Amino acid sequence: MEVKNIMSDRVVYCTTRDTIRCAVSKMYAYNIGAVLVVDDVGSPVGIFTERDLVKVVAEGISLDTPLEKLAPKELIKAYPNESVFMAAQKMIEHNIRHIPVVEGNRVVGILSIRDALRSLIALEGAYP
């Protein structure tokens, strides 16, 4: 099965100038675990996740801090025609739960570890 068959094409964005509060508000409003962070021209530069929020709270970082002030992470990417198995391996290798799906320089979706696991279990016939 390919990533394009199970990814969510609803990608929620924040810019590097938006605050942590903005990202958290969007995560809450859309009931999602990650927000893609893009630069001024819309290119993906990072991802803000639930794990990042835990770090923010633990370290006492203000929710009004711009996302650009957080330490940048390498943005691991998946591709639409890539197998779900390969994307899941990347997620395990990099200890991440969300991975943007890119085609060229454009983000076309996002894949969560839950989506990947659900599809792999379905291949075994154990999940509807």
PDB file of C-alpha atoms in Angstrom:
ATOM      1  CA  MET A   1       0.000   0.000   0.000  1.00  0.00           C
ATOM      2  CA  GLU A   2       1.253   3.485  -0.834  1.00  0.00           C
ATOM      3  CA  VAL A   3       1.319   6.544   1.412  1.00  0.00           C
ATOM      4  CA  LYS A   4      -1.029   8.476  -0.906  1.00  0.00           C
ATOM      5  CA  ASN A   5      -3.772   5.933  -0.182  1.00  0.00           C
ATOM      6  CA  ILE A   6      -3.876   6.572   3.565  1.00  0.00           C
ATOM      7  CA  MET A   7      -2.410  10.035   4.189  1.00  0.00           C
ATOM      8  CA  SER A   8      -4.578  12.912   5.296  1.00  0.00           C
ATOM      9  CA  ASP A   9      -4.691  15.657   2.700  1.00  0.00           C
ATOM     10  CA  ARG A  10      -5.884  18.130   5.350  1.00  0.00           C
ATOM     11  CA  VAL A  11      -2.623  19.744   6.425  1.00  0.00           C
ATOM     12  CA  VAL A  12      -2.830  22.495   9.020  1.00  0.00           C
ATOM     13  CA  TYR A  13      -0.111  25.150   8.793  1.00  0.00           C
ATOM     14  CA  CYS A  14       1.478  27.863  10.900  1.00  0.00           C
ATOM     15  CA  THR A  15       4.206  30.223   9.787  1.00  0.00           C
ATOM     16  CA  THR A  16       7.508  30.637  11.573  1.00  0.00           C
ATOM     17  CA  ARG A  17       6.222  34.022  12.787  1.00  0.00           C
ATOM     18  CA  ASP A  18       3.128  32.515  14.412  1.00  0.00           C
ATOM     19  CA  THR A  19       3.288  31.804  18.132  1.00  0.00           C
ATOM     20  CA  ILE A  20       3.276  28.525  19.971  1.00  0.00           C
ATOM     21  CA  ARG A  21      -0.182  29.526  21.225  1.00  0.00           C
ATOM     22  CA  CYS A  22      -1.403  29.763  17.617  1.00  0.00           C
ATOM     23  CA  ALA A  23      -0.085  26.273  16.835  1.00  0.00           C
ATOM     24  CA  VAL A  24      -1.642  24.792  19.973  1.00  0.00           C
ATOM     25  CA  SER A  25      -4.965  26.504  19.237  1.00  0.00           C
ATOM     26  CA  LYS A  26      -5.011  24.986  15.754  1.00  0.00           C
ATOM     27  CA  MET A  27      -4.108  21.558  17.109  1.00  0.00           C
ATOM     28  CA  TYR A  28      -7.033  21.816  19.524  1.00  0.00           C
ATOM     29  CA  ALA A  29      -9.490  23.229  16.978  1.00  0.00           C
ATOM     30  CA  TYR A  30      -8.746  20.550  14.390  1.00  0.00           C
ATOM     31  CA  ASN A  31      -8.170  17.718  16.899  1.00  0.00           C
ATOM     32  CA  ILE A  32      -4.737  16.939  15.469  1.00  0.00           C
ATOM     33  CA  GLY A  33      -1.364  16.121  16.969  1.00  0.00           C
ATOM     34  CA  ALA A  34       0.878  18.229  14.739  1.00  0.00           C
ATOM     35  CA  VAL A  35       0.991  21.467  12.764  1.00  0.00           C
ATOM     36  CA  LEU A  36       3.318  21.970   9.816  1.00  0.00           C
ATOM     37  CA  VAL A  37       5.524  25.064  10.118  1.00  0.00           C
ATOM     38  CA  VAL A  38       6.223  26.954   6.888  1.00  0.00           C
ATOM     39  CA  ASP A  39       8.420  29.927   6.025  1.00  0.00           C
ATOM     40  CA  ASP A  40       7.283  33.180   4.405  1.00  0.00           C
ATOM     41  CA  VAL A  41       7.061  31.593   0.953  1.00  0.00           C
ATOM     42  CA  GLY A  42       5.162  28.538   2.183  1.00  0.00           C
ATOM     43  CA  SER A  43       8.023  26.046   2.148  1.00  0.00           C
ATOM     44  CA  PRO A  44       7.932  23.523   4.997  1.00  0.00           C
ATOM     45  CA  VAL A  45      10.675  24.118   7.553  1.00  0.00           C
ATOM     46  CA  GLY A  46       9.487  22.115  10.544  1.00  0.00           C
ATOM     47  CA  ILE A  47       6.652  20.540  12.409  1.00  0.00           C
ATOM     48  CA  PHE A  48       5.247  21.422  15.843  1.00  0.00           C
ATOM     49  CA  THR A  49       3.896  18.387  17.692  1.00  0.00           C
ATOM     50  CA  GLU A  50       2.349  17.335  20.974  1.00  0.00           C
ATOM     51  CA  ARG A  51       5.839  16.347  22.112  1.00  0.00           C
ATOM     52  CA  ASP A  52       7.048  19.881  21.443  1.00  0.00           C
ATOM     53  CA  LEU A  53       4.218  21.221  23.579  1.00  0.00           C
ATOM     54  CA  VAL A  54       5.291  18.990  26.471  1.00  0.00           C
ATOM     55  CA  LYS A  55       8.817  20.408  26.164  1.00  0.00           C
ATOM     56  CA  VAL A  56       7.472  23.988  26.058  1.00  0.00           C
ATOM     57  CA  VAL A  57       5.489  23.451  29.260  1.00  0.00           C
ATOM     58  CA  ALA A  58       8.295  21.581  31.039  1.00  0.00           C
ATOM     59  CA  GLU A  59      10.838  24.282  30.204  1.00  0.00           C
ATOM     60  CA  GLY A  60       8.509  27.174  31.002  1.00  0.00           C
ATOM     61  CA  ILE A  61       8.668  28.648  27.509  1.00  0.00           C
ATOM     62  CA  SER A  62       6.042  31.325  26.884  1.00  0.00           C
ATOM     63  CA  LEU A  63       3.179  30.349  24.598  1.00  0.00           C
ATOM     64  CA  ASP A  64       3.657  33.745  22.947  1.00  0.00           C
ATOM     65  CA  THR A  65       7.076  32.708  21.626  1.00  0.00           C
ATOM     66  CA  PRO A  66       7.253  32.636  17.807  1.00  0.00           C
ATOM     67  CA  LEU A  67       7.714  29.158  16.367  1.00  0.00           C
ATOM     68  CA  GLU A  68      10.932  30.329  14.681  1.00  0.00           C
ATOM     69  CA  LYS A  69      12.538  30.595  18.145  1.00  0.00           C
ATOM     70  CA  LEU A  70      12.200  26.869  18.804  1.00  0.00           C
ATOM     71  CA  ALA A  71      15.193  24.751  17.949  1.00  0.00           C
ATOM     72  CA  PRO A  72      14.740  23.618  14.344  1.00  0.00           C
ATOM     73  CA  LYS A  73      14.509  19.919  13.674  1.00  0.00           C
ATOM     74  CA  GLU A  74      15.432  18.100  10.533  1.00  0.00           C
ATOM     75  CA  LEU A  75      12.218  17.741   8.553  1.00  0.00           C
ATOM     76  CA  ILE A  76      11.806  14.074   7.682  1.00  0.00           C
ATOM     77  CA  LYS A  77       9.570  13.596   4.635  1.00  0.00           C
ATOM     78  CA  ALA A  78       7.546  10.853   3.000  1.00  0.00           C
ATOM     79  CA  TYR A  79       6.460  10.663  -0.626  1.00  0.00           C
ATOM     80  CA  PRO A  80       3.046   9.820  -2.114  1.00  0.00           C
ATOM     81  CA  ASN A  81       4.256   6.746  -4.024  1.00  0.00           C
ATOM     82  CA  GLU A  82       6.387   5.466  -1.147  1.00  0.00           C
ATOM     83  CA  SER A  83       5.197   2.333   0.613  1.00  0.00           C
ATOM     84  CA  VAL A  84       3.524   2.769   3.981  1.00  0.00           C
ATOM     85  CA  PHE A  85       6.058   0.279   5.319  1.00  0.00           C
ATOM     86  CA  MET A  86       8.981   2.529   4.270  1.00  0.00           C
ATOM     87  CA  ALA A  87       7.323   5.644   5.717  1.00  0.00           C
ATOM     88  CA  ALA A  88       6.654   3.785   8.981  1.00  0.00           C
ATOM     89  CA  GLN A  89      10.309   2.742   9.107  1.00  0.00           C
ATOM     90  CA  LYS A  90      11.356   6.405   8.807  1.00  0.00           C
ATOM     91  CA  MET A  91       8.997   7.310  11.628  1.00  0.00           C
ATOM     92  CA  ILE A  92      10.430   4.609  13.877  1.00  0.00           C
ATOM     93  CA  GLU A  93      14.038   5.444  12.966  1.00  0.00           C
ATOM     94  CA  HIS A  94      13.562   9.144  13.748  1.00  0.00           C
ATOM     95  CA  ASN A  95      11.197   8.640  16.700  1.00  0.00           C
ATOM     96  CA  ILE A  96       8.437  10.749  15.149  1.00  0.00           C
ATOM     97  CA  ARG A  97       4.674  10.306  14.995  1.00  0.00           C
ATOM     98  CA  HIS A  98       3.824  12.610  12.077  1.00  0.00           C
ATOM     99  CA  ILE A  99       5.523  12.943   8.711  1.00  0.00           C
ATOM    100  CA  PRO A 100       4.692  15.414   5.930  1.00  0.00           C
ATOM    101  CA  VAL A 101       4.113  13.927   2.499  1.00  0.00           C
ATOM    102  CA  VAL A 102       5.769  15.951  -0.249  1.00  0.00           C
ATOM    103  CA  GLU A 103       5.611  15.997  -4.012  1.00  0.00           C
ATOM    104  CA  GLY A 104       8.310  18.210  -5.456  1.00  0.00           C
ATOM    105  CA  ASN A 105       8.476  21.218  -3.138  1.00  0.00           C
ATOM    106  CA  ARG A 106       4.796  21.013  -2.211  1.00  0.00           C
ATOM    107  CA  VAL A 107       3.293  19.349   0.854  1.00  0.00           C
ATOM    108  CA  VAL A 108       0.363  17.229  -0.307  1.00  0.00           C
ATOM    109  CA  GLY A 109      -0.524  15.517   2.958  1.00  0.00           C
ATOM    110  CA  ILE A 110       0.529  14.296   6.341  1.00  0.00           C
ATOM    111  CA  LEU A 111       0.839  10.752   7.632  1.00  0.00           C
ATOM    112  CA  SER A 112       0.450   9.883  11.299  1.00  0.00           C
ATOM    113  CA  ILE A 113       1.828   6.798  12.979  1.00  0.00           C
ATOM    114  CA  ARG A 114      -1.788   5.862  13.751  1.00  0.00           C
ATOM    115  CA  ASP A 115      -2.663   5.958  10.027  1.00  0.00           C
ATOM    116  CA  ALA A 116       0.373   3.840   9.171  1.00  0.00           C
ATOM    117  CA  LEU A 117      -0.263   1.282  11.896  1.00  0.00           C
ATOM    118  CA  ARG A 118      -3.951   1.023  11.020  1.00  0.00           C
ATOM    119  CA  SER A 119      -3.148   0.325   7.355  1.00  0.00           C
ATOM    120  CA  LEU A 120      -0.443  -2.221   8.141  1.00  0.00           C
ATOM    121  CA  ILE A 121      -2.778  -4.058  10.513  1.00  0.00           C
ATOM    122  CA  ALA A 122      -5.503  -3.964   7.843  1.00  0.00           C
ATOM    123  CA  LEU A 123      -3.117  -5.707   5.448  1.00  0.00           C
ATOM    124  CA  GLU A 124      -3.003  -8.555   7.933  1.00  0.00           C
ATOM    125  CA  GLY A 125      -6.794  -8.622   8.000  1.00  0.00           C
ATOM    126  CA  ALA A 126      -7.005  -7.676  11.673  1.00  0.00           C
ATOM    127  CA  TYR A 127      -8.489  -4.193  11.262  1.00  0.00           C
ATOM    128  CA  PRO A 128     -11.484  -3.178   9.143  1.00  0.00           C
TER     129      PRO A 128
END
